[in-house]
JSON list of C-alpha atoms and ligand atoms in Angstrom, two decimals:
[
{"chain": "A", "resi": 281, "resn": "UNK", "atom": "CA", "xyz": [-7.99, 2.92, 15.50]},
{"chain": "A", "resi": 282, "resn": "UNK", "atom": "CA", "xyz": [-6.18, 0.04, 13.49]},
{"chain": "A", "resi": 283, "resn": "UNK", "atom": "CA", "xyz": [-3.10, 0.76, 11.83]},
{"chain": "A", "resi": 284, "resn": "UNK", "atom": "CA", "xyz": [-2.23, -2.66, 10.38]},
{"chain": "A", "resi": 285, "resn": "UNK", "atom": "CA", "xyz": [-2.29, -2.98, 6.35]},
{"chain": "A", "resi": 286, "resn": "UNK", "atom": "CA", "xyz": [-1.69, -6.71, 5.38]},
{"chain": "A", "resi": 287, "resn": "UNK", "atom": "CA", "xyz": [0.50, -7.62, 2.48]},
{"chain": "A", "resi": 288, "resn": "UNK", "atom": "CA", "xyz": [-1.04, -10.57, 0.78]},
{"chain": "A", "resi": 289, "resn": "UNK", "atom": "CA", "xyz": [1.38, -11.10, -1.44]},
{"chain": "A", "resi": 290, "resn": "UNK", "atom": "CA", "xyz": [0.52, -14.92, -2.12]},
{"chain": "A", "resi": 291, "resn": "UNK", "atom": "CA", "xyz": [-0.29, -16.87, -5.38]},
{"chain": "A", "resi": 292, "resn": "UNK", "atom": "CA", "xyz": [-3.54, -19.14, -4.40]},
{"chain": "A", "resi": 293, "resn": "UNK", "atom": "CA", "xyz": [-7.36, -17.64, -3.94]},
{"chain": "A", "resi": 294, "resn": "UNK", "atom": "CA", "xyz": [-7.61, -20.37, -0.82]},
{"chain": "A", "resi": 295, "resn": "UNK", "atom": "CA", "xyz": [-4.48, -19.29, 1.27]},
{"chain": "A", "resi": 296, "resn": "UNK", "atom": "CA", "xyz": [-5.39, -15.75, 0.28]},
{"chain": "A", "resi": 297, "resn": "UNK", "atom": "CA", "xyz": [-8.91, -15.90, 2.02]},
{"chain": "A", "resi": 298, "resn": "UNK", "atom": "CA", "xyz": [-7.90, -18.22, 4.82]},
{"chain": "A", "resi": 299, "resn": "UNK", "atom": "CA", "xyz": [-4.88, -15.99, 5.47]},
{"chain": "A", "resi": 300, "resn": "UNK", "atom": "CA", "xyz": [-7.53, -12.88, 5.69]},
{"chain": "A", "resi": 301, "resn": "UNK", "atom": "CA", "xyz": [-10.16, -14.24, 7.36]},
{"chain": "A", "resi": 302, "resn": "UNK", "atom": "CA", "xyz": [-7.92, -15.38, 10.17]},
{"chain": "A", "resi": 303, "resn": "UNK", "atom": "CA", "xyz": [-5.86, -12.04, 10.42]},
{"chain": "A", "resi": 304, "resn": "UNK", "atom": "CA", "xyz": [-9.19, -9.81, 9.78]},
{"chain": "A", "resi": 305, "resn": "UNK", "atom": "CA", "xyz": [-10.03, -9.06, 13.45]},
{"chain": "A", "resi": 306, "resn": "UNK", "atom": "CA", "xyz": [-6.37, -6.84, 14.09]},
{"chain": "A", "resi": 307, "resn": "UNK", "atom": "CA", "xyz": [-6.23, -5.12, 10.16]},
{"chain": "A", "resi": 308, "resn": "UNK", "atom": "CA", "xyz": [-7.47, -1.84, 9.21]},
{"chain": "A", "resi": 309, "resn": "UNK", "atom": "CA", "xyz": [-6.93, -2.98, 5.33]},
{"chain": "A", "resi": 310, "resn": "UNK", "atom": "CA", "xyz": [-5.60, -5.86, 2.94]},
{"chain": "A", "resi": 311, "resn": "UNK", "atom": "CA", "xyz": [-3.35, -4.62, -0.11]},
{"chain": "A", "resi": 312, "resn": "UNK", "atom": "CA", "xyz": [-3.23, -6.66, -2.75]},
{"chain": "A", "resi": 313, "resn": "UNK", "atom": "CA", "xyz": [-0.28, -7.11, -5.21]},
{"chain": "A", "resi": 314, "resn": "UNK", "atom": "CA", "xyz": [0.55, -8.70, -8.52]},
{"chain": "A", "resi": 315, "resn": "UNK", "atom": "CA", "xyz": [1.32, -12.14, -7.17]},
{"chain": "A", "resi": 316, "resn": "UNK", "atom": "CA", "xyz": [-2.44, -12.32, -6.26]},
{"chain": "A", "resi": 317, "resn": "UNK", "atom": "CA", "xyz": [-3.85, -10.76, -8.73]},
{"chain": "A", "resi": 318, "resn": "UNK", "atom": "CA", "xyz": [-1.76, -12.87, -11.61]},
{"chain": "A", "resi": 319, "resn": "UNK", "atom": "CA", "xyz": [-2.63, -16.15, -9.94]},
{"chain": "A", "resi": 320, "resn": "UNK", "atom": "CA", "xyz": [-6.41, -15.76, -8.59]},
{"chain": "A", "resi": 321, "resn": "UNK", "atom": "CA", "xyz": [-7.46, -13.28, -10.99]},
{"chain": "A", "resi": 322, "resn": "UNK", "atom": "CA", "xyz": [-8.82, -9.53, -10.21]},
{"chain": "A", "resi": 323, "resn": "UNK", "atom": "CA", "xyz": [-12.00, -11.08, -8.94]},
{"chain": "A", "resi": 324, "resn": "UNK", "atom": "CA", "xyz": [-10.25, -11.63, -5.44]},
{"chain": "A", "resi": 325, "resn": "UNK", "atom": "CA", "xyz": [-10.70, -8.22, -4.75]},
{"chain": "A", "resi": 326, "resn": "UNK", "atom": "CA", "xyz": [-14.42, -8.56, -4.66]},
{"chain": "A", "resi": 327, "resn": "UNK", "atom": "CA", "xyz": [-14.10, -11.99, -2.99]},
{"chain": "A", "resi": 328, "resn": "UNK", "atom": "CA", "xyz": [-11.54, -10.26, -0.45]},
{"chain": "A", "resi": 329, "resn": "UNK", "atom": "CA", "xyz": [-13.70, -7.38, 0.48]},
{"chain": "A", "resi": 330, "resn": "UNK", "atom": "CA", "xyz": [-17.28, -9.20, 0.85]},
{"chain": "A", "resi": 331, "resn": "UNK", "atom": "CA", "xyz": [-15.26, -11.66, 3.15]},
{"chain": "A", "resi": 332, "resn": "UNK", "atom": "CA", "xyz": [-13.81, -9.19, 5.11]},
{"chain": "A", "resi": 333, "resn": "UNK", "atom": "CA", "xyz": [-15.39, -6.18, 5.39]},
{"chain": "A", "resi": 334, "resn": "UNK", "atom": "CA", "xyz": [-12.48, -4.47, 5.13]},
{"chain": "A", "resi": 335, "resn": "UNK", "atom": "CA", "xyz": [-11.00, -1.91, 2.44]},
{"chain": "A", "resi": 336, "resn": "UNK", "atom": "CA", "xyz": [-9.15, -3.17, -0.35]},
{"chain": "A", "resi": 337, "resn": "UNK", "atom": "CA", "xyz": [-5.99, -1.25, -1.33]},
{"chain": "A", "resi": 338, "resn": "UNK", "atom": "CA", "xyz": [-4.66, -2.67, -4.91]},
{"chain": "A", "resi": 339, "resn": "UNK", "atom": "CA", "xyz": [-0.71, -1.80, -4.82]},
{"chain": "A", "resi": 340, "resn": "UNK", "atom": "CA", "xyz": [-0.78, -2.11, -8.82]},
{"chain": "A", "resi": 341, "resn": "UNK", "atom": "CA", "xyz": [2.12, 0.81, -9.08]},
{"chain": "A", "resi": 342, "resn": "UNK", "atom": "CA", "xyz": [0.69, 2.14, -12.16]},
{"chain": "A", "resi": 343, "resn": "UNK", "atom": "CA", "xyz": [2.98, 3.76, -14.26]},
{"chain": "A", "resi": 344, "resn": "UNK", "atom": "CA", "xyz": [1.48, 4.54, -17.78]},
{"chain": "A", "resi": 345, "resn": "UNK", "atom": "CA", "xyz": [0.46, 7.29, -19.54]},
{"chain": "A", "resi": 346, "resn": "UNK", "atom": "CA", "xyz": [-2.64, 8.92, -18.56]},
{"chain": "A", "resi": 347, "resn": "UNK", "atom": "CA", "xyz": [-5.22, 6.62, -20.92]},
{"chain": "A", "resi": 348, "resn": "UNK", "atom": "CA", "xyz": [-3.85, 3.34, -19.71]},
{"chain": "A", "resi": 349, "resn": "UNK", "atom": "CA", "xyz": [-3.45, 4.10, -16.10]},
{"chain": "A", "resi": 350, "resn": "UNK", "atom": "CA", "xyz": [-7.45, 5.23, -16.33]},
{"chain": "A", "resi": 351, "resn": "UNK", "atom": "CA", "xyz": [-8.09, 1.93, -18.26]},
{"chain": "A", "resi": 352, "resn": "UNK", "atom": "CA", "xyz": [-6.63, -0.33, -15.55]},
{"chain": "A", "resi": 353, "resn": "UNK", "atom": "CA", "xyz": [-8.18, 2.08, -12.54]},
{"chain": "A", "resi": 354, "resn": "UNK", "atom": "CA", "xyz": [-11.28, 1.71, -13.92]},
{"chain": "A", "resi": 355, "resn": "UNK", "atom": "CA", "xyz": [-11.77, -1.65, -13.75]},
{"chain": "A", "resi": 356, "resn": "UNK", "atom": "CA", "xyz": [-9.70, -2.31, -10.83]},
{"chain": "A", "resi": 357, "resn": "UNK", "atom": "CA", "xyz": [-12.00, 0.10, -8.86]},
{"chain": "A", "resi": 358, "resn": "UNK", "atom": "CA", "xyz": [-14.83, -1.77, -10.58]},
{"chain": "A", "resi": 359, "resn": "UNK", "atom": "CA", "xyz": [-13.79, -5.05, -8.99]},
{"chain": "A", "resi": 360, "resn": "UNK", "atom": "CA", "xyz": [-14.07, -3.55, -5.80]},
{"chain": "A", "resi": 361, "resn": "UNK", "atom": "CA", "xyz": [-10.72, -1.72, -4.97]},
{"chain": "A", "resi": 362, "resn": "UNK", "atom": "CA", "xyz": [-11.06, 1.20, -2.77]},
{"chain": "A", "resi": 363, "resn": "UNK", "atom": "CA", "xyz": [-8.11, 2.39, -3.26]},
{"chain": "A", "resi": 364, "resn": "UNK", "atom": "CA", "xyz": [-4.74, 2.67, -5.77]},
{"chain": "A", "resi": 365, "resn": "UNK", "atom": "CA", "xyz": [-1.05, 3.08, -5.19]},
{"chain": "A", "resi": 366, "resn": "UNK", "atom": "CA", "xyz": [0.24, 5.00, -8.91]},
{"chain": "A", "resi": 367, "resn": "UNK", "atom": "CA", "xyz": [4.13, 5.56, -9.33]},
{"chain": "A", "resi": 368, "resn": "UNK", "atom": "CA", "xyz": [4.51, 9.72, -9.33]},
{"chain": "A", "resi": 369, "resn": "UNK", "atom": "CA", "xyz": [7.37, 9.97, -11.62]},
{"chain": "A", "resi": 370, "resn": "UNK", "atom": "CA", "xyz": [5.57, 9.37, -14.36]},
{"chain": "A", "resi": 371, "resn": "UNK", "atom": "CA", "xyz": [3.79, 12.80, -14.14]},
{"chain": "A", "resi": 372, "resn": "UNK", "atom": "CA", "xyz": [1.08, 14.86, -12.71]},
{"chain": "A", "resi": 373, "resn": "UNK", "atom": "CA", "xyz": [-1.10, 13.99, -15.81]},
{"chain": "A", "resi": 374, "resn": "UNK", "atom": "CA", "xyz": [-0.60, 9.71, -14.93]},
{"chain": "A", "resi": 375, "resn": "UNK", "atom": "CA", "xyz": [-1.16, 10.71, -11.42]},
{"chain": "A", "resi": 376, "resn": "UNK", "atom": "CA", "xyz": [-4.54, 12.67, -11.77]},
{"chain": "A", "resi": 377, "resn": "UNK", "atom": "CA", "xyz": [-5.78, 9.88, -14.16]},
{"chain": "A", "resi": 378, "resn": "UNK", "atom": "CA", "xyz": [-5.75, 7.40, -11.40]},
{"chain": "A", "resi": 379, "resn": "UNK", "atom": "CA", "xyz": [-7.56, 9.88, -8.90]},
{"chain": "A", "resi": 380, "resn": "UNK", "atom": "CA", "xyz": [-10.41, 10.86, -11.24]},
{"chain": "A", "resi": 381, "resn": "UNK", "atom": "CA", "xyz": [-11.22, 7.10, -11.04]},
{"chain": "A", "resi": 382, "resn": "UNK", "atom": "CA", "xyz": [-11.29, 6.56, -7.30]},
{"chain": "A", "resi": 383, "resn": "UNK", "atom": "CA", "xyz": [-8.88, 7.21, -4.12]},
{"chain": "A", "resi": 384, "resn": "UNK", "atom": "CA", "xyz": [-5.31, 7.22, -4.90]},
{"chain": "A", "resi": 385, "resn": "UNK", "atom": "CA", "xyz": [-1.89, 6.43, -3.08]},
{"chain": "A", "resi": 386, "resn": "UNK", "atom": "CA", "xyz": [1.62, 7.99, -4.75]},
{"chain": "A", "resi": 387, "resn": "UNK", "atom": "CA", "xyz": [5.01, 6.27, -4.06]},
{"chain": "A", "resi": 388, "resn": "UNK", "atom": "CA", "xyz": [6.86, 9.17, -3.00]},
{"chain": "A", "resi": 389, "resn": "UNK", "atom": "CA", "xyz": [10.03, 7.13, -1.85]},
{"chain": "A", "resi": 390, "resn": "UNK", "atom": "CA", "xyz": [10.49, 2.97, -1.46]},
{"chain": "A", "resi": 391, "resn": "UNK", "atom": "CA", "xyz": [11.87, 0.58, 0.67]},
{"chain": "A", "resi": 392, "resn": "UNK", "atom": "CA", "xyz": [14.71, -1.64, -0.91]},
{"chain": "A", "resi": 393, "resn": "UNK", "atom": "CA", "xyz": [18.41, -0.58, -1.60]},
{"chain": "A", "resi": 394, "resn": "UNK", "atom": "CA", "xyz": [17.98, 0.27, -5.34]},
{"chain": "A", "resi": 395, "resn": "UNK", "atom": "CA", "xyz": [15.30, 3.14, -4.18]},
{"chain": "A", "resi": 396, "resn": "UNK", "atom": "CA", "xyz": [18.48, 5.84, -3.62]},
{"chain": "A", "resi": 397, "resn": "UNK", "atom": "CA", "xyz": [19.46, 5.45, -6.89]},
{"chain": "A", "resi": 398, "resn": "UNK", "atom": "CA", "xyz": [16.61, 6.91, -8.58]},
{"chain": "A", "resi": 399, "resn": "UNK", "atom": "CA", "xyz": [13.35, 7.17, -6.91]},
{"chain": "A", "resi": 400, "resn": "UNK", "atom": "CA", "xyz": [15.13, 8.90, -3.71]},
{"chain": "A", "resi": 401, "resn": "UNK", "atom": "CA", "xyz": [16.66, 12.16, -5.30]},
{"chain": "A", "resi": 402, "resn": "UNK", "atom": "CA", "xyz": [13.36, 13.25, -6.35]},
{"chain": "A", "resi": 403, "resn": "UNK", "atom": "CA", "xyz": [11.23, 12.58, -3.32]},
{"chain": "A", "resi": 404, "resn": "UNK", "atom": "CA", "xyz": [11.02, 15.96, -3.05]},
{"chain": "A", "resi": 405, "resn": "UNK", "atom": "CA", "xyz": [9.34, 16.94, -6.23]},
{"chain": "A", "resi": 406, "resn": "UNK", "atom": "CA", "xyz": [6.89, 13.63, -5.65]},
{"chain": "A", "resi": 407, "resn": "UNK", "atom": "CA", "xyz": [6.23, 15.12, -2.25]},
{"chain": "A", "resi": 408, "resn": "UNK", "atom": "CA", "xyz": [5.55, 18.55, -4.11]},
{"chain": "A", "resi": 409, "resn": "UNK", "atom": "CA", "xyz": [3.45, 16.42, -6.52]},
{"chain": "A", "resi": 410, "resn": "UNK", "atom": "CA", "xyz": [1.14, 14.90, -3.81]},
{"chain": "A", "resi": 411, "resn": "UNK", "atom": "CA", "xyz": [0.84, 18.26, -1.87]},
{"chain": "A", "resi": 412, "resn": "UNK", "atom": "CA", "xyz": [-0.44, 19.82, -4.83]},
{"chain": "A", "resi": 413, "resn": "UNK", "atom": "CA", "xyz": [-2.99, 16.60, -5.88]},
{"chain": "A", "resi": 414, "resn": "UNK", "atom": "CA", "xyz": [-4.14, 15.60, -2.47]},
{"chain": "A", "resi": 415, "resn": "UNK", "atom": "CA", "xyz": [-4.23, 12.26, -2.77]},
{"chain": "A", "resi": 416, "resn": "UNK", "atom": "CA", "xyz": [-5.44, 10.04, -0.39]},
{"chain": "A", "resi": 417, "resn": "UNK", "atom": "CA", "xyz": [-1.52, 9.11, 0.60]},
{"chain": "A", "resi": 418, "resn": "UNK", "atom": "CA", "xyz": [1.58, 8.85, 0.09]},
{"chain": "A", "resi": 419, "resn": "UNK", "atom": "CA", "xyz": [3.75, 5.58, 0.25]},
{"chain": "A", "resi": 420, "resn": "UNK", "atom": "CA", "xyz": [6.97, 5.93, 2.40]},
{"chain": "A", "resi": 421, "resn": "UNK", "atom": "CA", "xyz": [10.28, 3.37, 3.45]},
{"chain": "A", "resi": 422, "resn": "UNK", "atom": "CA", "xyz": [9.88, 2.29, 7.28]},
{"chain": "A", "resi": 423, "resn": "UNK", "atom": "CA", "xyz": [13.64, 0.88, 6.52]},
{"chain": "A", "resi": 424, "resn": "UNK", "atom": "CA", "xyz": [14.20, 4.19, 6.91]},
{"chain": "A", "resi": 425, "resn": "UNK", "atom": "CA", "xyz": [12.11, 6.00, 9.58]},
{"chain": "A", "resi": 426, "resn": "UNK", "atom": "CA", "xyz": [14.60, 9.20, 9.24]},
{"chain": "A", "resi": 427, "resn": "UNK", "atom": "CA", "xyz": [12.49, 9.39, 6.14]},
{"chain": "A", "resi": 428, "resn": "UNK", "atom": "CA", "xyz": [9.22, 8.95, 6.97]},
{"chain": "A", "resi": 429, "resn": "UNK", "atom": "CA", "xyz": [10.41, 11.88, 9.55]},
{"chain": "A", "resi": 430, "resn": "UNK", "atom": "CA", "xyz": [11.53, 14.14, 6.18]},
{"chain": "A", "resi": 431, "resn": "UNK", "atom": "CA", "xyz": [8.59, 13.26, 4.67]},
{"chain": "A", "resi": 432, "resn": "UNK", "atom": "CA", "xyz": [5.64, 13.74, 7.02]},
{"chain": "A", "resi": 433, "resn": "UNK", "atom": "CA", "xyz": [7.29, 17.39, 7.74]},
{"chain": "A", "resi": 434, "resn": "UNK", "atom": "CA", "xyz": [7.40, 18.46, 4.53]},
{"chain": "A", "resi": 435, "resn": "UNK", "atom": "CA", "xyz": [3.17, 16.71, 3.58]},
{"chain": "A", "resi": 436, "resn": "UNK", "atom": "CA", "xyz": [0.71, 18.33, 3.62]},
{"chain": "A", "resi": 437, "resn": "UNK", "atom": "CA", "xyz": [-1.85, 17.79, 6.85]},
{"chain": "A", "resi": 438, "resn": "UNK", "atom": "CA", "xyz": [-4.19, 14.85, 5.83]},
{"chain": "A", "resi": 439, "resn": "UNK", "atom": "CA", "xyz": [-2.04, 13.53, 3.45]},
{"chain": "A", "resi": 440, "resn": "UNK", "atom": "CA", "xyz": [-1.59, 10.01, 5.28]},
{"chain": "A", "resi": 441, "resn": "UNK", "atom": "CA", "xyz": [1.37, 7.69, 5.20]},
{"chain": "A", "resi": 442, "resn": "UNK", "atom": "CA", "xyz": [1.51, 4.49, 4.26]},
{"chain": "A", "resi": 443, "resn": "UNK", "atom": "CA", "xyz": [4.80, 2.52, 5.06]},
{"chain": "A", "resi": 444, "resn": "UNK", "atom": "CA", "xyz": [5.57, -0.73, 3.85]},
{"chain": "A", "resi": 445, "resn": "UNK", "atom": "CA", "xyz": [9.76, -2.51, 4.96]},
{"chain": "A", "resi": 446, "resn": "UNK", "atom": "CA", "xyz": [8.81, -3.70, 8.45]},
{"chain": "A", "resi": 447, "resn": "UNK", "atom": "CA", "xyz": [9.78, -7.09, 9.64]},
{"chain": "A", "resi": 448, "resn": "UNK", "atom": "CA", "xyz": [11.23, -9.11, 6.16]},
{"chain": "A", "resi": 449, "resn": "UNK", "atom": "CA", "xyz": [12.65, -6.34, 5.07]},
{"chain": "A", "resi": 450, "resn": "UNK", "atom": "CA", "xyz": [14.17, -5.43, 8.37]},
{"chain": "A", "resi": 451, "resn": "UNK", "atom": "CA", "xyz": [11.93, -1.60, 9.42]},
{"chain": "A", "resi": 452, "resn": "UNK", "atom": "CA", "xyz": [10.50, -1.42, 12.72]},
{"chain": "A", "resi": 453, "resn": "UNK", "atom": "CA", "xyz": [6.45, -0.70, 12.95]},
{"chain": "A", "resi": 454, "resn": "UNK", "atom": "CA", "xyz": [6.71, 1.47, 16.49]},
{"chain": "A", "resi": 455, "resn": "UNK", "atom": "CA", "xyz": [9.48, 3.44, 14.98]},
{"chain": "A", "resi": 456, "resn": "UNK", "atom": "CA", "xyz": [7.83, 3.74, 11.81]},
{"chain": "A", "resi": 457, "resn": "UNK", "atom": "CA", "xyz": [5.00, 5.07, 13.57]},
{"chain": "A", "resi": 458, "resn": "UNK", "atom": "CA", "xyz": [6.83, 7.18, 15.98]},
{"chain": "A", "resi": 459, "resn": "UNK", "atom": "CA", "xyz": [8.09, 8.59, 12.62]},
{"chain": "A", "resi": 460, "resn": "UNK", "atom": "CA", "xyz": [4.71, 10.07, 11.58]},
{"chain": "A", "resi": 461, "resn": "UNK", "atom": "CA", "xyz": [3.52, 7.00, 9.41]},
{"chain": "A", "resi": 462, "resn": "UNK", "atom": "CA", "xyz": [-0.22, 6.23, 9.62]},
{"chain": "A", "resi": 463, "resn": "UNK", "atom": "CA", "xyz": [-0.44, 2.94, 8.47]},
{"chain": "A", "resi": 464, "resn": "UNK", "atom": "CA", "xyz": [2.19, -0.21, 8.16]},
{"chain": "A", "resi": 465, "resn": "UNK", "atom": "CA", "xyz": [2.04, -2.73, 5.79]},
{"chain": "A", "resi": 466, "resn": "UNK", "atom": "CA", "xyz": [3.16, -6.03, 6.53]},
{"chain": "A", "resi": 467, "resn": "UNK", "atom": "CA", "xyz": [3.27, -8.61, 4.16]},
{"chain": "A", "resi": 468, "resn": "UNK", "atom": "CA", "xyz": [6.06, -11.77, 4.68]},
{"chain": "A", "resi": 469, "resn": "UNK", "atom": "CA", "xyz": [6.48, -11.33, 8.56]},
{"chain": "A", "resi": 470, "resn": "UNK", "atom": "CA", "xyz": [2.39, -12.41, 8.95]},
{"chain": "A", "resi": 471, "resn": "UNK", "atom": "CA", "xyz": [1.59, -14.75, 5.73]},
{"chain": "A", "resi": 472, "resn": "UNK", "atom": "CA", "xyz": [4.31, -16.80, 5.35]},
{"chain": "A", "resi": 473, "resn": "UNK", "atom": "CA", "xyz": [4.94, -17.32, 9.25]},
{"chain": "A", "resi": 474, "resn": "UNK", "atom": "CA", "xyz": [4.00, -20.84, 10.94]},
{"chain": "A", "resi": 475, "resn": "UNK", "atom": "CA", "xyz": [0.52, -19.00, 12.83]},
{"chain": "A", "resi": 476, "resn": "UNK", "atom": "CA", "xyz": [-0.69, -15.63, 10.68]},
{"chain": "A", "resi": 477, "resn": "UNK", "atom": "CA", "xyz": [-3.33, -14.69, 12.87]},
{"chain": "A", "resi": 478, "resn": "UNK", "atom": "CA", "xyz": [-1.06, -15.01, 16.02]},
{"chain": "A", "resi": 479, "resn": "UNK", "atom": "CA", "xyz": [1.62, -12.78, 13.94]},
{"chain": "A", "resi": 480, "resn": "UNK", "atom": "CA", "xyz": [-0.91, -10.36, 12.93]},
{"chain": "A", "resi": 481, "resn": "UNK", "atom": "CA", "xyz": [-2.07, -10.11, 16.54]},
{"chain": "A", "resi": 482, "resn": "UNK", "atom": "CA", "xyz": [1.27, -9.23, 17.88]},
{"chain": "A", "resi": 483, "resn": "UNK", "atom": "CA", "xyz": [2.16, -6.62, 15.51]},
{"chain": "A", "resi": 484, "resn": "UNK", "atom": "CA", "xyz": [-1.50, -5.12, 15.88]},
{"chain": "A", "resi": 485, "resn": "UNK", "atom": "CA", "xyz": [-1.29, -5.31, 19.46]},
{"chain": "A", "resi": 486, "resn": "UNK", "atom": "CA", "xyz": [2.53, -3.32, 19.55]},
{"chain": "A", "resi": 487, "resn": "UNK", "atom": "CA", "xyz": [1.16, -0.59, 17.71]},
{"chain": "B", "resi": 151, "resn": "XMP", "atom": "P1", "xyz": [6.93, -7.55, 2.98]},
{"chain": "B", "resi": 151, "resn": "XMP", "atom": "O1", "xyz": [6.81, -9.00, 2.72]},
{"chain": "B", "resi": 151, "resn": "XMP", "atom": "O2", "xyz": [8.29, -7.00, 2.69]},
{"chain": "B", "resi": 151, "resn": "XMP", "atom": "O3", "xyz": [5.89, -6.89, 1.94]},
{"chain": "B", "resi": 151, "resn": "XMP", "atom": "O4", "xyz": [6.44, -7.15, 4.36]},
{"chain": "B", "resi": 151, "resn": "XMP", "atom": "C1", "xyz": [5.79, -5.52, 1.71]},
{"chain": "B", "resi": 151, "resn": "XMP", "atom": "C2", "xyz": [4.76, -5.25, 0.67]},
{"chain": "B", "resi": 151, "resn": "XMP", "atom": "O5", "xyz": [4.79, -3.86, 0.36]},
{"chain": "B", "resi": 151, "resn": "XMP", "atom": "C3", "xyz": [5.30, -3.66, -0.96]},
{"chain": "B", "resi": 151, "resn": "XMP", "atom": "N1", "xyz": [6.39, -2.72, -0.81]},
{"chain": "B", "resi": 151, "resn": "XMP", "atom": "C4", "xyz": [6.44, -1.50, -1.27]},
{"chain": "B", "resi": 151, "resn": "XMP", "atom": "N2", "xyz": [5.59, -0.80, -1.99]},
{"chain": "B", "resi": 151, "resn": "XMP", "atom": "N3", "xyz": [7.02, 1.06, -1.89]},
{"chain": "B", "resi": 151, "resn": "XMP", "atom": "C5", "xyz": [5.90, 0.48, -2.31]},
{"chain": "B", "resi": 151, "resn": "XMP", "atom": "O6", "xyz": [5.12, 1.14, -2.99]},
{"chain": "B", "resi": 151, "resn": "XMP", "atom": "C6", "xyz": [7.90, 0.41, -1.17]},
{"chain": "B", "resi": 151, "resn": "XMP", "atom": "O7", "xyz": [8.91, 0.97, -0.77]},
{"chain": "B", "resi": 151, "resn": "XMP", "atom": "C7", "xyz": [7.61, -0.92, -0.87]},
{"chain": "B", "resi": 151, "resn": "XMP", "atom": "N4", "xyz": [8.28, -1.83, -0.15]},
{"chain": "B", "resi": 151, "resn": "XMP", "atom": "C8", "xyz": [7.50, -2.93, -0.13]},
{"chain": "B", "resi": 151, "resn": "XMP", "atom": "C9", "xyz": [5.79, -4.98, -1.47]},
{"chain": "B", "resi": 151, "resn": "XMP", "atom": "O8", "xyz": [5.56, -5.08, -2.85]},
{"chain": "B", "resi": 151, "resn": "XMP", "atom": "C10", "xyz": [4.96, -5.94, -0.67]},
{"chain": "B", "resi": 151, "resn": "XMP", "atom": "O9", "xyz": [3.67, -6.10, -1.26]}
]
């Protein structure tokens, strides 16, 4: 079982599918970002997946009301995307607009300092939120693992989690893991180092 989700948070279509095709072999997905998406265009998706074989999560963080979440879902899932991460706060009704277009991930709680000033206090009601919705998974800080700990005991079972803060931002995969996560998501640490398939291969193979 593979448990590595790529970040490919670069500008350029070329780097993007280089980058992927040499990391392919030790990832269980590729998440795409803005970045990507503003300077190759949605069609990567597509061009990602039918290179790859592998699933496409688009980290768009939707967080619109219910018509123009469904409006960009649509179309994102048309390109190809097999999955969504949607912001929770914004409601049930945003939420549930995303996931009657296709599978759906909900940032319960995020990875950078400025997350305990707003997004933190309410993790639990977001954690309520996904419990209730089922959505494919929730999105959880491996900076802080004590978290992904909280968070796994109060989700649902098969509710997975997805944790992105290891390596740049300074988490630790095996901890994150040890945690409860499902997933990691690694972006800087494996494309902007000197050999990204070498980088991919040792966080794969530490799992
Ligand atoms: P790095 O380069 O830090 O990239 O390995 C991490 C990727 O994950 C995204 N990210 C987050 N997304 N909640 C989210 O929903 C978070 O707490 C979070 N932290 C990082 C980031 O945008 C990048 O694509």
């Amino acid at each position: 079982m593979k448990h590595l989700i790529l970040a490919l948070d670069v500008y350029e279509r070329e780097r993007a599918l280089e980058i992927a095709e040499e990391t392919r072999a030790y990832l269980w997905a590729i998440k795409v970002n803005w970045p990507l998406i503003i300077g190759s265009g949605a069609s990567i998706i597509g061009e990602l997946k039918e290179r790859t074989g592998l699933p496409i999560i688009a980290d768009l963080k939707l967080a619109d009301i219910p018509n123009t979440n469904r409006l960009i879902a649509r179309r994102i899932f048309a390109e190809g995307a097999d999955y969504i991460i949607a912001h929770g706060f914004v409601g049930r009704d945003s939420v549930r607009a995303v996931m009657e277009e296709g599978e759906t991930i909900v940032v319960v709680e995020m990875s950078h300092p400025g997350a305990g000033e707003f997004i933190q206090p309410v993790t639990d009601e977001l954690i309520a939120l996904a419990n209730e919705l089922r959505p494919f998974g929730v999105i959880a800080p491996a900076t802080r693992p004590e978290r992904i700990a909280y968070i796994r005991s109060r989700l649902e079972e098969g509710i997975k989690i997805l944790t992105p803060g290891v390596g740049a931002q300074g988490g630790s995969a095996g901890e994150a893991l040890k945690a409860g996560a499902d997933f990691i998501i690694v972006g800087r640490s494996i494309y902007a180092s000197d050999n990204p398939r070498e980088s991919a291969r040792k966080i794969a193979e530490g799992l």
